[in-house]
XYZ file of C-alpha atoms in Angstrom:
604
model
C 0.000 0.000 0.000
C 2.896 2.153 0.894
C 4.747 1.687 -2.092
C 1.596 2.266 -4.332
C 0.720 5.546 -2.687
C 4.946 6.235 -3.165
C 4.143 5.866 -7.021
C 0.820 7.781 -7.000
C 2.520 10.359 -4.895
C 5.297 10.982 -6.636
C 3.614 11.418 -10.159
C 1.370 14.287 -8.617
C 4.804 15.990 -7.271
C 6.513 15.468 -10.698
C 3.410 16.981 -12.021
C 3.556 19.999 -9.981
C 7.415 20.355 -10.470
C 6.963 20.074 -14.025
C 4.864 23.077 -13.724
C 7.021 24.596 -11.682
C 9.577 24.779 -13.448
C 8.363 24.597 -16.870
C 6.256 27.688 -16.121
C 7.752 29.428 -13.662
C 10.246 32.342 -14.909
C 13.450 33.455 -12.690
C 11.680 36.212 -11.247
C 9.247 33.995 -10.015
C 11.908 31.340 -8.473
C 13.128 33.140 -5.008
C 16.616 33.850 -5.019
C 16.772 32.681 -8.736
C 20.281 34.079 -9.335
C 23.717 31.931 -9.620
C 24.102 31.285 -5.444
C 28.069 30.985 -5.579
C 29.037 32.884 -8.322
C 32.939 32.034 -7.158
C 32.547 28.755 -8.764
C 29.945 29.028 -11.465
C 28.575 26.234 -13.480
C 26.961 26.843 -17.091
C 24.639 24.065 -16.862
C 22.783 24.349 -13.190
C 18.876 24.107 -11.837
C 17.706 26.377 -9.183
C 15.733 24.099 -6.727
C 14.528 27.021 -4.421
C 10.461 27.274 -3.998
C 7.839 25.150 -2.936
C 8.708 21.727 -1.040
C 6.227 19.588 0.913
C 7.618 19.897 4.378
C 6.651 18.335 7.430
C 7.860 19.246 11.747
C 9.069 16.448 13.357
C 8.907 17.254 16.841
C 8.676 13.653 18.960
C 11.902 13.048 16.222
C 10.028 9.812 14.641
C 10.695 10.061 10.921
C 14.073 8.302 11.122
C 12.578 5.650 13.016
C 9.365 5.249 10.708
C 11.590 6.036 7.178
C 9.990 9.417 6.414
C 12.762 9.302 3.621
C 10.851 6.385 1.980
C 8.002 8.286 1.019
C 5.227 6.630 2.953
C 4.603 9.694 5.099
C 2.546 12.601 3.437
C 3.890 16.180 4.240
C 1.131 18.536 5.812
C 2.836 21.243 4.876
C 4.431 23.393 2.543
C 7.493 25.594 2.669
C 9.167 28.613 0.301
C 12.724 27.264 -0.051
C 15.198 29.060 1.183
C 13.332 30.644 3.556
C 13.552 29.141 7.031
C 10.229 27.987 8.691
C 10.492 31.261 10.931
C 10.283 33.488 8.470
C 7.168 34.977 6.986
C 8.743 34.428 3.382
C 8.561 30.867 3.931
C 4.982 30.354 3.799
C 4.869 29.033 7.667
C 6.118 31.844 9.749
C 5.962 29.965 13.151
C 8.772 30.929 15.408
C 8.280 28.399 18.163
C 11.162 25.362 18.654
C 10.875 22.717 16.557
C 14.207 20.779 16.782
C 13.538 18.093 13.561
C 12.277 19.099 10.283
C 11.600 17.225 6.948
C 11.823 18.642 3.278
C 10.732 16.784 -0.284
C 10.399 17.576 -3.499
C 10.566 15.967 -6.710
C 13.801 16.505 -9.307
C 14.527 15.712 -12.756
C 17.775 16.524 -15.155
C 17.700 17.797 -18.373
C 18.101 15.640 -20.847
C 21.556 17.905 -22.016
C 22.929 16.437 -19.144
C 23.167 12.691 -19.576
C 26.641 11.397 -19.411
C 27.412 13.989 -16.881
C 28.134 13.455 -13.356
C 25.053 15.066 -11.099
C 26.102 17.351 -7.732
C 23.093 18.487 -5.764
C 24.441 21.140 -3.924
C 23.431 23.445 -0.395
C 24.417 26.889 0.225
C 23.302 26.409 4.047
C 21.564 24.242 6.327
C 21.126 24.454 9.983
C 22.682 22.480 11.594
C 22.591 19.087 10.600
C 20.912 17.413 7.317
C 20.939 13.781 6.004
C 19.787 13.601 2.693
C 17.553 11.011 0.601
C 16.993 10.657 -2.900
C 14.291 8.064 -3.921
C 14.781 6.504 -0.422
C 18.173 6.114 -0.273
C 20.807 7.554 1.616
C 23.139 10.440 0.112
C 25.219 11.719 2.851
C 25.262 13.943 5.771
C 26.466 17.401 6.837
C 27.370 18.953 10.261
C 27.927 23.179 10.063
C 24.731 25.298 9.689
C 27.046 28.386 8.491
C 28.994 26.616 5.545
C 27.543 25.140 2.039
C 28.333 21.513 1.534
C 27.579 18.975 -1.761
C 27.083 15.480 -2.778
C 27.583 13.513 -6.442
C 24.015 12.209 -6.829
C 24.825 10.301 -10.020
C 24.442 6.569 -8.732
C 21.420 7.821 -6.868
C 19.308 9.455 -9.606
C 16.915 7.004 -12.530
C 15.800 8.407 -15.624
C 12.475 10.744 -15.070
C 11.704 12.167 -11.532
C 13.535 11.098 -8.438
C 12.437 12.131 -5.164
C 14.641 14.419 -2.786
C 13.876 14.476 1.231
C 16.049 16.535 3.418
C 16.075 16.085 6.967
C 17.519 19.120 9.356
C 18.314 19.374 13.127
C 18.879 22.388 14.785
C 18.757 21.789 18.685
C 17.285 25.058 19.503
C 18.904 25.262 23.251
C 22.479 23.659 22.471
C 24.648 26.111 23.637
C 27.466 24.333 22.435
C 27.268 24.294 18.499
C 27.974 27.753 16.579
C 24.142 29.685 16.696
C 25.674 33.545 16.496
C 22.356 35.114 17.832
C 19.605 32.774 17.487
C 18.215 32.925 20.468
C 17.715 29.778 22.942
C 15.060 30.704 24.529
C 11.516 31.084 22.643
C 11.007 34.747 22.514
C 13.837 37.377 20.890
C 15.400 39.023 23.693
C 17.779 41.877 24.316
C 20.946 41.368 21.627
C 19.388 37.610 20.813
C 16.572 37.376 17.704
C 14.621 34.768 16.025
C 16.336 31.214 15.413
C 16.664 29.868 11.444
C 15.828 26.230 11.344
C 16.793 24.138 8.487
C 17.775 24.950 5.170
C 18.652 29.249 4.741
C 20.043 29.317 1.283
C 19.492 28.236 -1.940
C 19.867 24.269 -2.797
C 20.557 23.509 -6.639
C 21.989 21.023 -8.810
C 24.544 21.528 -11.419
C 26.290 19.008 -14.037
C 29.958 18.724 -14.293
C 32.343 16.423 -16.312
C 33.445 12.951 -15.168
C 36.681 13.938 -13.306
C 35.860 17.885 -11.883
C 36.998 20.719 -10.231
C 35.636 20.409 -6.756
C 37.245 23.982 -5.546
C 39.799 26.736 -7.087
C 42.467 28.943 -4.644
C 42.828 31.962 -6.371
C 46.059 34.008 -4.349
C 46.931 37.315 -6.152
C 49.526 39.176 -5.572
C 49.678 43.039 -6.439
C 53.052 42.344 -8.046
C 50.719 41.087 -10.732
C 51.034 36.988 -9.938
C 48.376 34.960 -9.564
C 48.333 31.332 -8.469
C 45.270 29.378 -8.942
C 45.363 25.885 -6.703
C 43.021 23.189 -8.069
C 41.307 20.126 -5.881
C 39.887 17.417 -8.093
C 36.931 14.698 -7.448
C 37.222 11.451 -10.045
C 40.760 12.229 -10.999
C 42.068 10.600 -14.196
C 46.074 9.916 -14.980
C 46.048 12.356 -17.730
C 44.278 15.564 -16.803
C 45.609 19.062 -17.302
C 44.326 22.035 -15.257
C 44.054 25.364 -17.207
C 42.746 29.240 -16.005
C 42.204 31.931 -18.693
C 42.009 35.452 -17.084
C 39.548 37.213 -19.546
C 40.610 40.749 -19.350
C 44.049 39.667 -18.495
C 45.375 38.359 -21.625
C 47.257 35.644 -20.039
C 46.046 31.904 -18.995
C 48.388 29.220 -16.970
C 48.224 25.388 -16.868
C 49.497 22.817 -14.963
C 49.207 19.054 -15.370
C 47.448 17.243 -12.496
C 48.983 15.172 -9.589
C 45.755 13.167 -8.607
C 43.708 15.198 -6.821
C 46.043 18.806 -6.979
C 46.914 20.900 -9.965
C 48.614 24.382 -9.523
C 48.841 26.644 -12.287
C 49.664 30.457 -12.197
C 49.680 33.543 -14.706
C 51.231 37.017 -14.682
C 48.943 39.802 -15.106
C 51.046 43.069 -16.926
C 50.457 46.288 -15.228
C 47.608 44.774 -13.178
C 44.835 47.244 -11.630
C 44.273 46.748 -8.419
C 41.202 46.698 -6.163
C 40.145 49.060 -3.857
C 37.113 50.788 -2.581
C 36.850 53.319 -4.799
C 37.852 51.548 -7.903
C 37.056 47.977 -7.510
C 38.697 46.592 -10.615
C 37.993 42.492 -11.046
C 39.232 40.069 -13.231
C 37.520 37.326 -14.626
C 38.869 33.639 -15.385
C 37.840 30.266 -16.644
C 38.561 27.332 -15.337
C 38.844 24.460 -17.381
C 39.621 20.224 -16.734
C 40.916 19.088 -19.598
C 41.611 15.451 -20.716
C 43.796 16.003 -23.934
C 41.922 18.600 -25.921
C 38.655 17.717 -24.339
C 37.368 19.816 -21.872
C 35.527 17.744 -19.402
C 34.311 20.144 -16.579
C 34.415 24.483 -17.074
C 34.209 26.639 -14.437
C 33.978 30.578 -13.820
C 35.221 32.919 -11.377
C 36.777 35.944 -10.707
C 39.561 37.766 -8.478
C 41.140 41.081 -7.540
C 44.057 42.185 -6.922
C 44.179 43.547 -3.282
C 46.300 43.554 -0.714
C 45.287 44.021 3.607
C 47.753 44.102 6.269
C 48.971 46.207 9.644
C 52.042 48.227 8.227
C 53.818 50.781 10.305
C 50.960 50.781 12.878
C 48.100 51.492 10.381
C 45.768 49.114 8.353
C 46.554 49.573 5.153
C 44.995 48.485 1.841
C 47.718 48.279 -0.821
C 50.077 49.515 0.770
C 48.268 52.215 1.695
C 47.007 53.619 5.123
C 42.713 53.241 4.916
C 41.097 54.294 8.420
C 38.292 51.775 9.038
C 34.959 53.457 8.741
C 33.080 50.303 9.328
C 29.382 49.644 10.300
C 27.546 46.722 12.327
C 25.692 44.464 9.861
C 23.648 42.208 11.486
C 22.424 40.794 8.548
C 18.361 40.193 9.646
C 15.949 40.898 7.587
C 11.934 41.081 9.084
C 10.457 38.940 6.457
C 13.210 36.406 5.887
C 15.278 36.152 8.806
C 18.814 35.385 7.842
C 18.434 34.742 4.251
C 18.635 38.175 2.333
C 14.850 38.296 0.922
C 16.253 39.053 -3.008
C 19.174 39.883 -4.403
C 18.441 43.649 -4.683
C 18.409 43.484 -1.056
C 21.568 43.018 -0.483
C 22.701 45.586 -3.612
C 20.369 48.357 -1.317
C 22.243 47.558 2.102
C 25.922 48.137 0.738
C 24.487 51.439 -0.946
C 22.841 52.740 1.459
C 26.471 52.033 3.318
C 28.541 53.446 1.555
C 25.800 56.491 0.818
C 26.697 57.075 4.434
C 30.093 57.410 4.145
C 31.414 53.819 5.606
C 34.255 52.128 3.830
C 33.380 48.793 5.358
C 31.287 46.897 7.360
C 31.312 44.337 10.061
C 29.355 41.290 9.356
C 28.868 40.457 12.840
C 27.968 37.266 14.560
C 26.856 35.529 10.871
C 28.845 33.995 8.130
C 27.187 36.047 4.839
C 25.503 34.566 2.183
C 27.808 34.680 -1.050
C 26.107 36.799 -2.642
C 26.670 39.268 -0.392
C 30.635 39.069 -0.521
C 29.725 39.264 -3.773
C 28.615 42.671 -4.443
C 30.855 43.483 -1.958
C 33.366 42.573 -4.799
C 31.603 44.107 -7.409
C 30.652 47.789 -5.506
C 33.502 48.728 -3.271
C 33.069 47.507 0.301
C 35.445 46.619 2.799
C 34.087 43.562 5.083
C 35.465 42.000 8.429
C 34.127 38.441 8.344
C 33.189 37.084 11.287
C 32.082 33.287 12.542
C 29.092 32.609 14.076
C 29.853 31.438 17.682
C 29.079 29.367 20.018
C 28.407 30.230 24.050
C 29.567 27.217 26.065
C 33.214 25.273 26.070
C 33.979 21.853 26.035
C 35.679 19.288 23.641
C 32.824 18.522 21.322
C 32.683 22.204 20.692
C 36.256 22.613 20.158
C 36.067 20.117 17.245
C 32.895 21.557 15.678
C 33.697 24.949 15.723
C 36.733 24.708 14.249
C 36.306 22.397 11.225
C 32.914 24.940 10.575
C 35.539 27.635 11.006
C 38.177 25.866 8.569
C 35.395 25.182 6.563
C 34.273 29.146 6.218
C 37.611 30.894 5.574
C 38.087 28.572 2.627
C 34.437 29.058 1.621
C 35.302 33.207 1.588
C 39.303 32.641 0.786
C 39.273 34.341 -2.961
C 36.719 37.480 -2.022
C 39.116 41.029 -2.344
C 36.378 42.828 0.039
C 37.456 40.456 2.840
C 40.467 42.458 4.608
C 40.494 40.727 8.030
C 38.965 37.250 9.801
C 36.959 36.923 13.200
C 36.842 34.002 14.271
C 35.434 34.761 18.381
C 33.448 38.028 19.720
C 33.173 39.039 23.120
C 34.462 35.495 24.136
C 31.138 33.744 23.127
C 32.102 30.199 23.117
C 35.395 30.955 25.726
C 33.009 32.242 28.535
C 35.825 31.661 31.106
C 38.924 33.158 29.973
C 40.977 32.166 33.027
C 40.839 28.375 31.971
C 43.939 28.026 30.271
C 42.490 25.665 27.913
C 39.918 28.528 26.339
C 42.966 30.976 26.649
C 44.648 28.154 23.951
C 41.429 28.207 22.250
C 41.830 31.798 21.684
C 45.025 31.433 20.681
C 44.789 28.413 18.467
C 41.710 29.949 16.201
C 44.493 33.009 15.731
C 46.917 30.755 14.263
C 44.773 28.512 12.490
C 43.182 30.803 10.666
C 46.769 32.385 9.377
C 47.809 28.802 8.657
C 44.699 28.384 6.644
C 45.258 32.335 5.363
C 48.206 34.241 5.352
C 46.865 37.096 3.532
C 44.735 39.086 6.044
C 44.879 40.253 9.699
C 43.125 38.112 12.260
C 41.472 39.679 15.542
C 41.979 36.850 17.758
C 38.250 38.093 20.306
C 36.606 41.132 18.775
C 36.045 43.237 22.166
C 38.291 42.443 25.042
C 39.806 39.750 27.237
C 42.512 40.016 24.040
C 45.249 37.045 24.088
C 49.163 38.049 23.117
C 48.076 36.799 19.685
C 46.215 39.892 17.492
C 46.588 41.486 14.780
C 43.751 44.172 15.416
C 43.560 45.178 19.339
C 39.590 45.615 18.719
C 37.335 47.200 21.529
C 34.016 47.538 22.575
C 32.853 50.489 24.213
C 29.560 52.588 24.203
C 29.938 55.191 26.274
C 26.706 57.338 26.140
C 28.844 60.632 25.500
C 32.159 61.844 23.059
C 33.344 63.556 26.702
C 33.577 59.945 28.485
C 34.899 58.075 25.434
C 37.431 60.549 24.564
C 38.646 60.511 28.537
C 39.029 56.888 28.803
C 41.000 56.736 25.348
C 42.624 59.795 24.796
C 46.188 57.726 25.737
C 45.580 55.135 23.518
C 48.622 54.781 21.108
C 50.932 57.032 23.127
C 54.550 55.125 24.584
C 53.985 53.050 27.027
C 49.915 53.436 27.237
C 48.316 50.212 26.967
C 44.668 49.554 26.488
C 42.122 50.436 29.356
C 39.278 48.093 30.319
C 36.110 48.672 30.460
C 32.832 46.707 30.779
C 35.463 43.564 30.762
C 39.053 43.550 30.916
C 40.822 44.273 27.785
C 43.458 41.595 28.237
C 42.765 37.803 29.229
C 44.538 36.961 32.364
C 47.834 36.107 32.154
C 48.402 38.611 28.750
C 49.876 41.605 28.117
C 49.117 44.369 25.300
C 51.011 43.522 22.259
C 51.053 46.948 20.912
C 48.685 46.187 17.950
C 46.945 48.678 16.785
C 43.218 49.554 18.282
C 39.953 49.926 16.483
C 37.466 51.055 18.268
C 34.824 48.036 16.588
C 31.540 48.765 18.426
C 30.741 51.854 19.909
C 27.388 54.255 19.152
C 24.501 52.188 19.398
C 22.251 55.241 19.738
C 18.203 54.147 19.336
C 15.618 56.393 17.685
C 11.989 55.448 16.499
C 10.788 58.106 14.017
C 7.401 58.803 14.298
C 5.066 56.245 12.826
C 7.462 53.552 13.050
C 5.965 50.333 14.474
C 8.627 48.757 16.737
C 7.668 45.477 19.396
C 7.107 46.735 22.847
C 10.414 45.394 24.494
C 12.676 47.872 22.105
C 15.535 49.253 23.838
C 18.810 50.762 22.826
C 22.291 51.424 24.358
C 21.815 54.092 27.367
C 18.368 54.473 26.374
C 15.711 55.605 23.248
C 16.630 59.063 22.121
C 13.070 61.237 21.773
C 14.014 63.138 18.866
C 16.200 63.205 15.588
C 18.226 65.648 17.068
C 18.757 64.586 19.990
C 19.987 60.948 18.239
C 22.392 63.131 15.540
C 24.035 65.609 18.380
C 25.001 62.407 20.665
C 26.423 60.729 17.236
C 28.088 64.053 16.344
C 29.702 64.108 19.686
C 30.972 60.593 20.007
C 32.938 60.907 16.451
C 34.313 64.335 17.552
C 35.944 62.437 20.422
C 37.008 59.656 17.953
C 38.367 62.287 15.696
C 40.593 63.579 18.330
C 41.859 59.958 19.742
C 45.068 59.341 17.195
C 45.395 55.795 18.715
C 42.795 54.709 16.893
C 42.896 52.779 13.461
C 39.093 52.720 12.911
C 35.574 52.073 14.337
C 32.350 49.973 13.690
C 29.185 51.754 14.572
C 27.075 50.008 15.769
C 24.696 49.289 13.775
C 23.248 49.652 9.935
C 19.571 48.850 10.971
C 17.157 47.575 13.760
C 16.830 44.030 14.087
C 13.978 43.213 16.047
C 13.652 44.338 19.145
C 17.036 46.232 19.281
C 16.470 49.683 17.631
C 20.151 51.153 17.510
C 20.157 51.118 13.619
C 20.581 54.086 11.037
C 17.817 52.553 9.146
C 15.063 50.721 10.266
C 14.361 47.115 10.542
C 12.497 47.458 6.831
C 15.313 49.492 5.481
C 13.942 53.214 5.747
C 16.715 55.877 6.868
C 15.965 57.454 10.255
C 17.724 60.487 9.401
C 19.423 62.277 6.078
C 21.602 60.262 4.592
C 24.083 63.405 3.751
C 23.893 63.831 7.552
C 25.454 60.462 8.427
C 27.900 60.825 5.814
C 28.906 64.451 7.231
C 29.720 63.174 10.383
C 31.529 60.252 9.122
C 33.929 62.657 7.293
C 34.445 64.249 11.068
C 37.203 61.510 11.196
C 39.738 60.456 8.711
């Protein structure tokens, strides 16, 4: 009976997926653009939109093989969109720790002979996946895409593809940035994002492929491109052709590796005023057959801490960052289009930020994308965890690993975060978090030696940073400017202030100090719905002048404070019940834009 409703099931969903996506245009398909466009595929299928879906909250679908098709889905969901979000088609916000996703999936016909990779920008925090009852693989890491080859899985016509997530909504101990584990948002913690956040799609590539590409430029004009391989071959030749280059290296292939590298002439360099990009092709090549093409770009750029300034090619840039939360009210974590994410790094650099802070989330590609593409500086930042012990340890950092080499080749990336505020190191005297600290620091320069690396964005600093970052939002300029006015002269170190600004045990290592939250200054403009709990640092400021004199006076004391390399304000908009933002939580500027961007030019 179970296998004859399977059959009868399965040709109403190929049905409906037929008409989805026989009839459906891109505009129609949310998020329909290229997710990763790093590492883009010709021939792909977006498999965002609707998916039976089903809550699993006594966690009995392993145990009664959900994945076999004999249990109908109430519901349906929006894919990407998490089951919190209102763009989802669900919206419900309470904890559900186990959910199921299915939907039917067929290849083009073009694409017989190839090999099959169903891929998933993000799912959180664990997913096993099905297709036609049978087990694909499994994925720990709700920050970090992941992929499978589906070939020996998939029959001719429509296969059926069930996803199973868990996301523990109270674990403490896995990376969660600021979902909140309790069921209501509170304070700086918002709504949770349950199972899959980003888009899922399948692409075809050749027999032996290019699983990922290491592009490392060099403003010299050198670029070295290093190849990993799935199905290698004996004979298999590696090749990148920089477009607007004129120049294209090769390299034969040692099983999985290939290196190749070019030399760009007179190469233009990226920066935030002129973000100049190059693109290349990527091409596996079996004798003069090309068996698997691939497309990406790169910039040349270069970010490091010379003669006690940061400095972007060579150059001294004060940071002019800004908090980026990265919420949105009707999707959550996933950016609701791509023109939302276009509108955020306008309206930021509108303002007169060079950068901002993605803070407490690992972005969505796209993001880093047009970050590329428009001229923004970005601090990348993990999402953390709260609680220590040794099964954290080992998650966080292979999610961690897994990120930087996710974001490796992206120019606007010009420094790594792995821990804020000690979330996830909660008791900085244990000298095995203090080595935590510590080891993230160098791992993340042994996995990128490219870029600075704050070792805890805020205090209780280690001896290992390159970026002595600080968190302080003192209400006025007068009480900032007293506690800091030192900072940067001989012999001054770094004063504490709602923590320490050294772990015990450390001293100051004379890095240079941004000053990477600070402001935080709430305003509601009239007619403005907010929730009821709303709060901001040092209180809700009644007016629009009121809010713009404080700001005025807190970069007037930053302005005169030479220690400092740069600042993150905090923040671009509300999120939620926290309503410190320069925008609101639906994007509308609280004040005039030329404003903002005059007292941003107060400090250079």
């Amino acid at each position: 009976m179970a296998r004859q409703w399977f059959r009868s099931e399965a040709r109403l969903i190929r049905l409906a997926a037929f008409c989805l996506l026989g009839s459906l245009n891109a505009q129609e398909i949310p998020r329909p653009e290229y997710p990763q466009p790093q590492f883009e595929r010709q021939q792909w299928l977006n498999l965002n939109g609707p998916w039976e879906f089903e809550l699993d909250d006594t966690n009995a679908g392993i145990a009664e093989d959900w994945a076999a098709g004999s249990k109908k889905f109430s519901k349906t969901i929006v894919v990407p969109f998490c089951v919190e979000s209102r763009k989802s088609g669900i919206g419900d916000t309470s904890f559900h720790p186990q959910v199921w996703y299915r939907r039917t999936i067929s290849t083009p016909a073009e694409w017989k002979g190839k090999r099959v990779l169903l891929h998933f920008g993000a799912v959180d925090y664990r997913a096993k996946v099905w297709l036609n009852g049978r087990m694909v693989g499994e994925h720990e890491g709700g920050h970090v895409p992941f992929f499978f080859d589906v070939t020996p899985y998939l029959k001719s016509g429509s296969n059926i593809l069930t996803v199973r997530a868990e996301d523990p909504p109270t674990d403490r101990y896995i990376p969660r940035g600021k979902q909140f584990w309790e069921p209501k948002s509170r304070g700086i913690f918002y709504t949770r994002t349950t199972g899959i956040w980003q888009t899922v799609w399948l692409e075809a590539a050749g027999d032996s492929y290019l699983e990922k590409v290491r592009i490392t430029p060099r403003n010299d004009g050198t670029v070295t491109f290093d190849a990993r391989i799935a199905r290698p071959e004996s004979v298999l030749t590696f090749h990148a052709i920089v477009a607007n280059g004129d120049a294209e290296g090769s390299a034969r292939a040692a099983d999985r590796l290939a290196a190749a590298a070019v030399q760009i002439a007179g190469p233009r360099l990226w920066s935030i005023n002129s973000p100049n990009l190059y693109e290349v092709t990527f091409e596996l090549r079996r004798g003069g057959v090309v068996l698997d093409r691939v497309k990406s770009y790169f910039g040349f750029r270069s970010a490091a801490i010379e003669n006690g300034r940061f400095a972007v090619n060579g150059r001294p840039v004060y940071l002019k960052m800004v908090l980026d939360q990265g919420y949105w009210p009707e999707s959550i974590l996933t950016p609701p289009s791509d023109e939302a994410i276009q509108y955020d790094i306008k309206m930021t650099k509108e303002m007169g930020f060079n950068g901002a802070r993605k803070h407490q989330k690992l972005e969505d590609p796209r993001f880093l994308y047009w970050a590329d593409k428009m001229g923004l500086l970005v601090s990348s930042e993990m999402a953390n965890a709260y609680f220590f012990d040794d099964g954290y340890v080992q998650r966080f950092t292979r999610e961690w690993t897994d990120a930087v080499g996710r974001d490796y080749n992206h120019p606007s990336i010009v420094m790594w975060v792995p821990i804020n505020e000690s979330w996830g190191t909660p008791a900085v005297r244990d000298p095995r978090q203090q080595q935590h600290l510590r080891a993230m620091y160098t791992l993340t320069h042994s996995l990128d030696g490219t870029r600075p690396v704050i070792d805890n964005d805020g205090w209780e600093h280690s001896d290992l940073t390159d970026l002595f970052a600080i968190h302080d939002y003192a209400r006025t300029g007068d009480r900032l400017l007293k506690r800091y006015q030192d900072v940067g002269k001989p012999g001054a170190g770094v004063p504490d202030n709602a923590r320490p600004a050294l772990a015990p045990g450390f001293k100051y290592n004379g890095s240079p100090v941004v000053l990477s939250e600070f402001g935080g200054i709430a305003y509601i403009p009239p007619g403005t719905e907010v929730p009821k709990e709303s709060w901001g640092y040092s209180g809700i400021e009644k007016t629009e002048e009121a809010a713009l004199t404080r700001l005025r006076g807190l970069y007037e004391a930053i302005a005169k404070i030479p220690g400092f390399v740069g600042f993150c304000y905090t923040q671009l908009t509300d999120v939620e019940q926290e309503v410190n933002g320069l925008l609101t939580y639906d994007r509308k500027p609280k004040f005039d834009v030329k404003k903002i961007r005059e007292i941003n030019a107060l400090v250079e």
